PDB file of C-alpha atoms in Angstrom:
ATOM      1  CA  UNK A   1     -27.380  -9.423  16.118  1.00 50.00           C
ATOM      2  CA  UNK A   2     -26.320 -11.696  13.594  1.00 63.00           C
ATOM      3  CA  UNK A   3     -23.263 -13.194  12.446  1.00 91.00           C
ATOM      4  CA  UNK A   4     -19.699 -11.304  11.955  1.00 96.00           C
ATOM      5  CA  UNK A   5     -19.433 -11.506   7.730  1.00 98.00           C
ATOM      6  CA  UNK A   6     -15.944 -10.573   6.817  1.00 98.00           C
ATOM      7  CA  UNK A   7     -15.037 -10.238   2.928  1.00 98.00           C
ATOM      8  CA  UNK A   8     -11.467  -9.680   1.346  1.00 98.00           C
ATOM      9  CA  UNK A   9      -9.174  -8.486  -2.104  1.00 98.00           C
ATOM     10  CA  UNK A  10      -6.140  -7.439  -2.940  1.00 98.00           C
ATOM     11  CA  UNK A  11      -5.964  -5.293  -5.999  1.00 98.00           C
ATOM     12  CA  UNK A  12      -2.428  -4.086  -7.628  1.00 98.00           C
ATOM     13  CA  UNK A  13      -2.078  -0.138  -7.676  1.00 98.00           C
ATOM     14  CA  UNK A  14       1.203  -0.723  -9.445  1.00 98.00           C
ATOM     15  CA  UNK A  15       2.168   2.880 -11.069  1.00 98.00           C
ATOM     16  CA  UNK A  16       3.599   1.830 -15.004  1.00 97.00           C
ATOM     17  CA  UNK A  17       7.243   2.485 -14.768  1.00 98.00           C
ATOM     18  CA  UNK A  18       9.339   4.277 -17.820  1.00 97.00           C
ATOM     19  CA  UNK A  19      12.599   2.703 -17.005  1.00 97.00           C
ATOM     20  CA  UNK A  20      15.720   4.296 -18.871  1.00 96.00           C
ATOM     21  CA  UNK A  21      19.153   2.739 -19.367  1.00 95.00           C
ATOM     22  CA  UNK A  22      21.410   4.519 -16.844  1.00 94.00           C
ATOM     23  CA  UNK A  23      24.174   4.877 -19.168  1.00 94.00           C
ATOM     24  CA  UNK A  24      26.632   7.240 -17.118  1.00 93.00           C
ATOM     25  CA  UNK A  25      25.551   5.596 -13.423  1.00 90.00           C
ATOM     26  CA  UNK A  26      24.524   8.775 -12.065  1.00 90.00           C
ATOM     27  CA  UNK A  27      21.294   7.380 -11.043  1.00 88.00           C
ATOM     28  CA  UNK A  28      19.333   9.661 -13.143  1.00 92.00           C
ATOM     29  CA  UNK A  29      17.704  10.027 -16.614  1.00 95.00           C
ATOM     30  CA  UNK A  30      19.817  12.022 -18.580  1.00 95.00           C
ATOM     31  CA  UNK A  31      18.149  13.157 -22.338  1.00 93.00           C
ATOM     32  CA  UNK A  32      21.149  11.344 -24.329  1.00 94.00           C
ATOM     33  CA  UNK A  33      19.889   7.977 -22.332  1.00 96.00           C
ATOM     34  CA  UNK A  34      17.093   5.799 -24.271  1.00 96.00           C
ATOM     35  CA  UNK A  35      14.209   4.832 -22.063  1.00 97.00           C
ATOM     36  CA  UNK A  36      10.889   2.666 -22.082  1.00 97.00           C
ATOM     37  CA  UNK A  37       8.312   4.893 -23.626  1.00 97.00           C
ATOM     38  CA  UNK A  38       5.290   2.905 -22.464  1.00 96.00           C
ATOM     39  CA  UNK A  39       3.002   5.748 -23.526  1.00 95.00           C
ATOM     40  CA  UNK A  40       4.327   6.669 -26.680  1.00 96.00           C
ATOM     41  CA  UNK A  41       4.109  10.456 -26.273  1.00 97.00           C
ATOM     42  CA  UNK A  42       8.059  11.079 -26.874  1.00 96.00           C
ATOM     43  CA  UNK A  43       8.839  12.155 -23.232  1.00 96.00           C
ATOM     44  CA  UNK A  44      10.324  10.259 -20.595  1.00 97.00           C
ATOM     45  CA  UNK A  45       7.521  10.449 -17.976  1.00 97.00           C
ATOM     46  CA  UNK A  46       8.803   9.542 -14.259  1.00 97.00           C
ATOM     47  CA  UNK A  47       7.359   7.799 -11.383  1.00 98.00           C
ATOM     48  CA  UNK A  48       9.011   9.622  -8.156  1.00 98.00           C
ATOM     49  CA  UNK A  49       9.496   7.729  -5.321  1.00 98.00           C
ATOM     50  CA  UNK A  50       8.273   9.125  -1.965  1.00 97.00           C
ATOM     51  CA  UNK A  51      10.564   9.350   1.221  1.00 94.00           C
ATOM     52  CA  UNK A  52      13.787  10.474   1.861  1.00 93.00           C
ATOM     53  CA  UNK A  53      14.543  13.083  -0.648  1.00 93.00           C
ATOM     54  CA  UNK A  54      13.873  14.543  -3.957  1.00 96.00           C
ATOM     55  CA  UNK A  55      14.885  13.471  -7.509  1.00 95.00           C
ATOM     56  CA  UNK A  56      14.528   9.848  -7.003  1.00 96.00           C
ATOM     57  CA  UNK A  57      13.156   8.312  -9.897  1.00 97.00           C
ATOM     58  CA  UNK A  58      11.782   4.431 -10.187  1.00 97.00           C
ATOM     59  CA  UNK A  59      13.965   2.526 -12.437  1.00 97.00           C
ATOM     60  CA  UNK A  60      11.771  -0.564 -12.330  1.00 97.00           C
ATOM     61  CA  UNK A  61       9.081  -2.966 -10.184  1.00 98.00           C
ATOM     62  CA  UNK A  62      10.047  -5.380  -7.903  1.00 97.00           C
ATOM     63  CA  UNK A  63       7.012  -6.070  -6.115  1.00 98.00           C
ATOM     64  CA  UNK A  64       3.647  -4.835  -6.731  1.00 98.00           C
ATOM     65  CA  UNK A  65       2.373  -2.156  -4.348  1.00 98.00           C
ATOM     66  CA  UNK A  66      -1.501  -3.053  -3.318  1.00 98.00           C
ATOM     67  CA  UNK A  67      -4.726  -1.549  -2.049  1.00 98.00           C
ATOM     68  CA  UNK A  68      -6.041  -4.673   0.512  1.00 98.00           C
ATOM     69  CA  UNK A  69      -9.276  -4.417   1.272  1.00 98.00           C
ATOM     70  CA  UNK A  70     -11.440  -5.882   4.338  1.00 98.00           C
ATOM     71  CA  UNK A  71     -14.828  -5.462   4.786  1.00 98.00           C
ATOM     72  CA  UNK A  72     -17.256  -6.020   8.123  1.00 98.00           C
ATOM     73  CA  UNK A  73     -21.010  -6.694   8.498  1.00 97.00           C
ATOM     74  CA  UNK A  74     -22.875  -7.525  11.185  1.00 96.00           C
ATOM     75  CA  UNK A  75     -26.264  -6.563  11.574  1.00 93.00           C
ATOM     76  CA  UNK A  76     -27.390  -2.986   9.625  1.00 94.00           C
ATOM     77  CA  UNK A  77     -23.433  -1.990   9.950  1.00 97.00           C
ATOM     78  CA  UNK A  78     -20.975  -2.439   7.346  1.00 98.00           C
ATOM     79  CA  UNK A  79     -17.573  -1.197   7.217  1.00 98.00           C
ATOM     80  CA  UNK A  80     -14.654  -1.504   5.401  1.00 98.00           C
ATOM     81  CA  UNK A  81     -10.937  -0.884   5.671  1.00 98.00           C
ATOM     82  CA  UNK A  82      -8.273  -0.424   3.133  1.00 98.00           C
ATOM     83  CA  UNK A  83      -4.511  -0.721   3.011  1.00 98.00           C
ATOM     84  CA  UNK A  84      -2.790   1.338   0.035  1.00 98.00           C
ATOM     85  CA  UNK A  85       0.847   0.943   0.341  1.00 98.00           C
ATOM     86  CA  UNK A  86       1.830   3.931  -0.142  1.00 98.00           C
ATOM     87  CA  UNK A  87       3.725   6.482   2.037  1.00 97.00           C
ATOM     88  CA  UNK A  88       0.198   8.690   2.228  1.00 97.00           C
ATOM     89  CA  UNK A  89      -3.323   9.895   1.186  1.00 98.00           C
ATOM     90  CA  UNK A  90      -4.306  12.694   1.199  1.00 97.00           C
ATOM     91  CA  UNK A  91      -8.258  13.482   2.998  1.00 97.00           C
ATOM     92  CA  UNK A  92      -9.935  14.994   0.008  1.00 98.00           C
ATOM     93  CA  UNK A  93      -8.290  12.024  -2.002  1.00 98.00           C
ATOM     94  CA  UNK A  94      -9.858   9.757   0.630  1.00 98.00           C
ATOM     95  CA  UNK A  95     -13.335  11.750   0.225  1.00 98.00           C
ATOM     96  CA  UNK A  96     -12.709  11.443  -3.493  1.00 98.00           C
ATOM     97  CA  UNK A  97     -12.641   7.821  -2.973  1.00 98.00           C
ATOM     98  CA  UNK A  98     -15.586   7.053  -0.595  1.00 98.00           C
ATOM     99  CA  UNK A  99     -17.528   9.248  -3.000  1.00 98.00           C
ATOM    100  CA  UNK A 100     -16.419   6.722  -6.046  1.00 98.00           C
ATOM    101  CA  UNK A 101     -17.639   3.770  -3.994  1.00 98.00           C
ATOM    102  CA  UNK A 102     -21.008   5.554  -3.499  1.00 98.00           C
ATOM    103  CA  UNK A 103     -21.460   5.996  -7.442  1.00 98.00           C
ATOM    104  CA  UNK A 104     -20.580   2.594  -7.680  1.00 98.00           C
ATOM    105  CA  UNK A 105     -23.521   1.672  -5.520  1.00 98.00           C
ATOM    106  CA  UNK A 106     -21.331   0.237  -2.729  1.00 98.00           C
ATOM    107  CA  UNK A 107     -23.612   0.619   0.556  1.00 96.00           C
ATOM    108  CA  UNK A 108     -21.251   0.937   3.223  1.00 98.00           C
ATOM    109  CA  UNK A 109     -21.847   3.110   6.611  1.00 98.00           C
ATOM    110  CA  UNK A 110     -18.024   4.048   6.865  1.00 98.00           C
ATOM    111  CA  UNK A 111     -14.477   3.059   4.355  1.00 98.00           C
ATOM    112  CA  UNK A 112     -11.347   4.001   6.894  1.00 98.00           C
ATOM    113  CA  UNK A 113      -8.370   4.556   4.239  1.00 98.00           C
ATOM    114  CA  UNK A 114      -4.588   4.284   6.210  1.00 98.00           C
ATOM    115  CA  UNK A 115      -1.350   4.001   4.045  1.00 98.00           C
ATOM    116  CA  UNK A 116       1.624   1.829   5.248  1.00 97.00           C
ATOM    117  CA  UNK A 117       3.769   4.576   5.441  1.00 96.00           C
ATOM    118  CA  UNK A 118       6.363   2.887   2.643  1.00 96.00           C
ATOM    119  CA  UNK A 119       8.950   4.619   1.392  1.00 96.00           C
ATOM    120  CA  UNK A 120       9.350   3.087  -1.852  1.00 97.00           C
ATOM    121  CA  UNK A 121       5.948   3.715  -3.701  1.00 98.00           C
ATOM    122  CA  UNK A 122       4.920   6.794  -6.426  1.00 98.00           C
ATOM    123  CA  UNK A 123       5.032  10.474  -4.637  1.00 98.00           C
ATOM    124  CA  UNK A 124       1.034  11.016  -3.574  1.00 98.00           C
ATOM    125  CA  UNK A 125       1.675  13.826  -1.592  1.00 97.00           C
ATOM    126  CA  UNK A 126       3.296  15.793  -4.033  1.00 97.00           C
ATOM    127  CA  UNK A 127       6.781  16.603  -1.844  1.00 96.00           C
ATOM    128  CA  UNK A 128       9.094  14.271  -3.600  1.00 97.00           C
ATOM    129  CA  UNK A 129       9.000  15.328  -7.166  1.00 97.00           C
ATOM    130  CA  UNK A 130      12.107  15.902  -9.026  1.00 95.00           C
ATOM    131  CA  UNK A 131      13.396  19.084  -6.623  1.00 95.00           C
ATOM    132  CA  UNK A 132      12.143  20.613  -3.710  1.00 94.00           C
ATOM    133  CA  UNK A 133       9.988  23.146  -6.011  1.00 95.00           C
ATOM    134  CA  UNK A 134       8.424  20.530  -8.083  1.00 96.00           C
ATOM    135  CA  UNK A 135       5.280  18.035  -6.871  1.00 97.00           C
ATOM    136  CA  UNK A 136       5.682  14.433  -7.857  1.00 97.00           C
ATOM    137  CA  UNK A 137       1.796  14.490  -7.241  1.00 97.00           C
ATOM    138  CA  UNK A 138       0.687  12.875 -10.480  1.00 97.00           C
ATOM    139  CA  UNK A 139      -3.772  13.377 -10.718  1.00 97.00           C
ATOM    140  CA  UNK A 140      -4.114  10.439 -12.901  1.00 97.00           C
ATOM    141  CA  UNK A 141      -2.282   8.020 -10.994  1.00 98.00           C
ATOM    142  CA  UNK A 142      -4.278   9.096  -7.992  1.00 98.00           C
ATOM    143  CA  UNK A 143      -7.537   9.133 -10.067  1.00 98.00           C
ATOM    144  CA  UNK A 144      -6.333   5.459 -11.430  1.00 98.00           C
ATOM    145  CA  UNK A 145      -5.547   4.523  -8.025  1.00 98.00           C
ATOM    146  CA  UNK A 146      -9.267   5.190  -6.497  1.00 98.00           C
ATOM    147  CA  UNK A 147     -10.620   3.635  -9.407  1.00 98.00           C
ATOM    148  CA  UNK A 148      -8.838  -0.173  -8.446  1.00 98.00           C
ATOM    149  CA  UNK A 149      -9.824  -0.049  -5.046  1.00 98.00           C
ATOM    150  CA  UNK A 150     -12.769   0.816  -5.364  1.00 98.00           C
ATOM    151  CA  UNK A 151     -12.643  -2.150  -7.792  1.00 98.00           C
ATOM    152  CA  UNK A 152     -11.356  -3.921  -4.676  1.00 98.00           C
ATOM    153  CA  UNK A 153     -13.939  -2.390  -2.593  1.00 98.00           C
ATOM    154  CA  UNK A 154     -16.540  -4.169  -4.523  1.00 98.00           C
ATOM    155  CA  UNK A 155     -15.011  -7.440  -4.741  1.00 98.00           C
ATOM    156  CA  UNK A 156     -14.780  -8.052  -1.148  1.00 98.00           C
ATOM    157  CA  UNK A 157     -18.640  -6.970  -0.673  1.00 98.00           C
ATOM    158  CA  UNK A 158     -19.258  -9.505  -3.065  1.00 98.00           C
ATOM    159  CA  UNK A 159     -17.518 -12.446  -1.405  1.00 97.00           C
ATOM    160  CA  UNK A 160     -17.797 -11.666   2.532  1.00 97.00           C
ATOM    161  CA  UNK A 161     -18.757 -14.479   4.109  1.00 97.00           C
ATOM    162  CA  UNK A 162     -19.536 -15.401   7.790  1.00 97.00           C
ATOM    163  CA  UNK A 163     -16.260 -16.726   9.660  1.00 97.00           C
ATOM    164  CA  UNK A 164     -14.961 -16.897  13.565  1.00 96.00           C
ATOM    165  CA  UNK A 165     -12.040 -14.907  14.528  1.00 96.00           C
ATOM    166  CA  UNK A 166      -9.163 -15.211  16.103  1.00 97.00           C
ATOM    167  CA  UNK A 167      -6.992 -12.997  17.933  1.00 97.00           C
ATOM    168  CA  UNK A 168      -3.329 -13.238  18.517  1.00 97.00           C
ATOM    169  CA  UNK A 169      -0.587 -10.707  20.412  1.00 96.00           C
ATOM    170  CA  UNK A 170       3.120 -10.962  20.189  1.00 95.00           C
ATOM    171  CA  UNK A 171       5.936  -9.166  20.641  1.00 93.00           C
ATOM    172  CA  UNK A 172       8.857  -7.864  18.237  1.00 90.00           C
ATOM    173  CA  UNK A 173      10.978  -4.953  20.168  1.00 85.00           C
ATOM    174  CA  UNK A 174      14.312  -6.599  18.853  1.00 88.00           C
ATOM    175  CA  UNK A 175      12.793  -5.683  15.452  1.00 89.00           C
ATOM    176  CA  UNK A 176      12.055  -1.808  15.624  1.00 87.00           C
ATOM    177  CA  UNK A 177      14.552   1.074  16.707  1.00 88.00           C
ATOM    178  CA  UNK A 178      13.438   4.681  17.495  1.00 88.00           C
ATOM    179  CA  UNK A 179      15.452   7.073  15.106  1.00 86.00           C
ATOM    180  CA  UNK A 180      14.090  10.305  16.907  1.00 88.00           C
ATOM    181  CA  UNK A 181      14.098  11.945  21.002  1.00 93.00           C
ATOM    182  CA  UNK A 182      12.171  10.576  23.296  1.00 93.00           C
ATOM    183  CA  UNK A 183      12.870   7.031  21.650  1.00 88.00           C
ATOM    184  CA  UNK A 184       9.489   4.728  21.883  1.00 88.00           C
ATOM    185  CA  UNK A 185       8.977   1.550  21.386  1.00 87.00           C
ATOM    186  CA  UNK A 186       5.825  -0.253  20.898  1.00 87.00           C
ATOM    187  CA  UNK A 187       6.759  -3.593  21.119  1.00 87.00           C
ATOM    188  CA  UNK A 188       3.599  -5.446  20.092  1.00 93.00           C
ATOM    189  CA  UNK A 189       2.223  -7.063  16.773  1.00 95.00           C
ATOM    190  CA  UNK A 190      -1.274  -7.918  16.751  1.00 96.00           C
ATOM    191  CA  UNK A 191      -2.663 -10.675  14.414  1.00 97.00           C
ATOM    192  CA  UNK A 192      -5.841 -11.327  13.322  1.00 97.00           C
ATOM    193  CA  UNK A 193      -7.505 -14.511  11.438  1.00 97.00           C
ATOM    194  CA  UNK A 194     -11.069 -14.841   9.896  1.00 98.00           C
ATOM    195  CA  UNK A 195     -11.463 -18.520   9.625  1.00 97.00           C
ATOM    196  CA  UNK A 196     -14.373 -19.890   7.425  1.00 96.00           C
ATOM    197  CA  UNK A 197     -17.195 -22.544   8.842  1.00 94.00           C
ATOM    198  CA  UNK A 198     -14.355 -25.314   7.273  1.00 95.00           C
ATOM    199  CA  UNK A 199     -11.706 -23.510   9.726  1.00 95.00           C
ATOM    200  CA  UNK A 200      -9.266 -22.705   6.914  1.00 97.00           C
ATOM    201  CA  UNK A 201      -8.472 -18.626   6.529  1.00 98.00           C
ATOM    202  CA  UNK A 202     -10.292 -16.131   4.633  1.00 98.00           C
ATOM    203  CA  UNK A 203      -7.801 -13.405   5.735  1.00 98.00           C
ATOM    204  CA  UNK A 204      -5.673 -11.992   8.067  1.00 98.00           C
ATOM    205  CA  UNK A 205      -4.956  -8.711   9.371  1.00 98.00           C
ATOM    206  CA  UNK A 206      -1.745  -7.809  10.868  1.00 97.00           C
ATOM    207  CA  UNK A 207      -0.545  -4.089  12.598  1.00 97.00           C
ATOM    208  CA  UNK A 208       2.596  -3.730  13.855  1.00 96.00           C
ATOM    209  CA  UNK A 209       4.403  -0.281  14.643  1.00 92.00           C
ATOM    210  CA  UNK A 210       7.081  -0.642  12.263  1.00 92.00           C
ATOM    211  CA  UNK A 211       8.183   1.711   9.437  1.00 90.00           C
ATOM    212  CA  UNK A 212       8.757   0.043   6.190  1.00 94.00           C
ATOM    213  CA  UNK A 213      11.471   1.687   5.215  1.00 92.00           C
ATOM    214  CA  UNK A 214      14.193  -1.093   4.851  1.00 91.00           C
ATOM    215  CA  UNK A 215      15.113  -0.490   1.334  1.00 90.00           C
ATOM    216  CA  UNK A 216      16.490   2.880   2.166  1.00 91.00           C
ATOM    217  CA  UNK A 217      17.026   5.969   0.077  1.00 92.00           C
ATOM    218  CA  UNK A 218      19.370   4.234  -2.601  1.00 91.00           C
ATOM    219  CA  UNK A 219      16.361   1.907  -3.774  1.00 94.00           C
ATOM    220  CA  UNK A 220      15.258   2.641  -7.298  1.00 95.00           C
ATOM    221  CA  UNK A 221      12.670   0.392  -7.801  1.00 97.00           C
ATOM    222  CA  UNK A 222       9.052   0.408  -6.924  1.00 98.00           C
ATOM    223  CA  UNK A 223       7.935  -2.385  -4.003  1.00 98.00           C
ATOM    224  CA  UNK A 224       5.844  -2.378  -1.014  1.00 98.00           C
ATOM    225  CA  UNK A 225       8.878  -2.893   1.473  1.00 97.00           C
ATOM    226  CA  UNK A 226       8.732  -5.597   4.008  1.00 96.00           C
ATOM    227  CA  UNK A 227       4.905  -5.723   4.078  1.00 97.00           C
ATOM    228  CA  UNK A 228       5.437  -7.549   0.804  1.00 98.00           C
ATOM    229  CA  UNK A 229       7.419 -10.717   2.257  1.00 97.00           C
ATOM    230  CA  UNK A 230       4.958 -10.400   5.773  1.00 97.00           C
ATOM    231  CA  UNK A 231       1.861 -10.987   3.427  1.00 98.00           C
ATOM    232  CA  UNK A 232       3.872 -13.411   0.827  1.00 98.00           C
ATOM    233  CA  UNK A 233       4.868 -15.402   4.004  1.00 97.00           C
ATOM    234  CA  UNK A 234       1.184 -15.618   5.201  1.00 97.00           C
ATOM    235  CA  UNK A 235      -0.179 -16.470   2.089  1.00 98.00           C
ATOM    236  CA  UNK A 236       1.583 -19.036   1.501  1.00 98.00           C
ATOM    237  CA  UNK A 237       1.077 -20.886   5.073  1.00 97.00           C
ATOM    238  CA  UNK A 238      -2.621 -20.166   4.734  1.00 97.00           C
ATOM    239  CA  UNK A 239      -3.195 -21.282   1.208  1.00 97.00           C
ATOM    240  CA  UNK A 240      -6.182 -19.123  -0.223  1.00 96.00           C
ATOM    241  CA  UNK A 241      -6.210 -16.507   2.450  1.00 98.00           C
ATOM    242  CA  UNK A 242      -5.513 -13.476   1.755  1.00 98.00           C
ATOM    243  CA  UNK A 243      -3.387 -10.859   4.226  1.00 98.00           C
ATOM    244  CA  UNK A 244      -3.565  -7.276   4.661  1.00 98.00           C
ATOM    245  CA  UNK A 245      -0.565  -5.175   6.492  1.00 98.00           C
ATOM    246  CA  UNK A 246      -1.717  -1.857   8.504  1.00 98.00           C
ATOM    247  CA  UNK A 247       1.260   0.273  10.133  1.00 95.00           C
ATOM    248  CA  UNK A 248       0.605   0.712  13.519  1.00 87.00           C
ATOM    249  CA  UNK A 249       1.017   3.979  15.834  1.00 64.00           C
TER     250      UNK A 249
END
């Protein structure tokens, strides 16, 4: 019983990136090239990029990467679901998280955690380090990481409100190809708005079955893929709304 209460955030995850001058264009930090030393401990300290292969190192930010954050209630139930964009999470790093949101007093009876899938965000499964026999799994990112959305977890709590939604399904096969044997295709993109009692958006929530891995493997610099010009694009038709992007199956 009751009414649907949606709430909504978007909180940057954005890994600090030592960026070196890539004197000899090999694509990689040599020791004879200067670099940003944001941390001041002497050592170049890298931020490895998941996806494709080893050894690539971020060279820079062009987008932030995000953890969005919706949140349901109706009734005695309230859920939430979060977005990282990132190209995974690993389940005792989800645990870790629901267990922050606890301590932090956040009553809710379930937090689903999905990654985009990107390819162009920090290593958190620890396969894309600097070779095959190093992790790029860095503990304090991850720990700094839980800590901001469950920052976000809180803020949309605190500002769900109740609103009507709206459902929308459309179709985008032109858009997606099938790499791998047997090739499928789901051709659907499913679009959600939670309008408030005024009828403008709150938020919208958008799954599509689409990789985002347009960049490719040459990409150096830290982003959230396509996601980021999806939500950008939404945002800015629906002033004050706020989107969030899950990868579909």
């Amino acid at each position: 019983t009751g009414s649907l209460k949606v709430g909504v955030s978007k909180t940057a995850i954005t890994p600090d990136v030592e960026t070196w001058t890539d004197t000899n264009g090999n694509g990689r930090w040599d020791s004879s090239e200067e670099f940003d030393d944001l941390n001041g401990n002497g050592v170049w300290d890298p931020v490895w990029i998941a996806g494709f292969g080893t050894g690539r190192a971020a060279n820079g930010i062009h987008d932030d990467i995000w953890a969005r954050v919706l949140t349901f209630e109706k009734g005695d139930t309230k859920v939430a679901l979060v977005s990282l964009d990132l190209v995974g999470f690993f389940h005792p790093d989800v645990l870790a998280l629901r267990l922050a949101a606890k301590q932090a007093g956040l009553d809710f009876d379930h937090i689903v955690v999905a990654s985009t899938h990107q390819h162009e965000g920090p290593d958190t499964m620890g396969i894309w380090g600097r070779s095959s026999f190093e992790t790029g799994y860095d503990p304090e990112y991850i720990s700094y990481l839980i800590g901001k959305t469950v920052e976000g977890l809180a803020e949309a709590d605190s500002v769900a409100e109740p609103v009507d939604m709206k459902v929308g399904i459309g179709e985008a096969a032109h858009l997606v190809t099938d790499t791998r044997l047997p090739e499928v295709i789901d051709q659907s993109v499913y679009a959600l708005n939670f309008e408030r009692s005024d009828k403008s958006v709150l938020a919208s929530l958008i799954v599509w079955g689409n990789h985002p891995e347009a960049l490719g493997s040459r990409n150096k610099l830290i982003t959230s893929d396509f996601p980021h010009y999806l939500r950008e694009r939404l945002e800015t038709k629906q002033p004050g709304s706020t989107a969030v992007y899950f990868s579909g199956i």
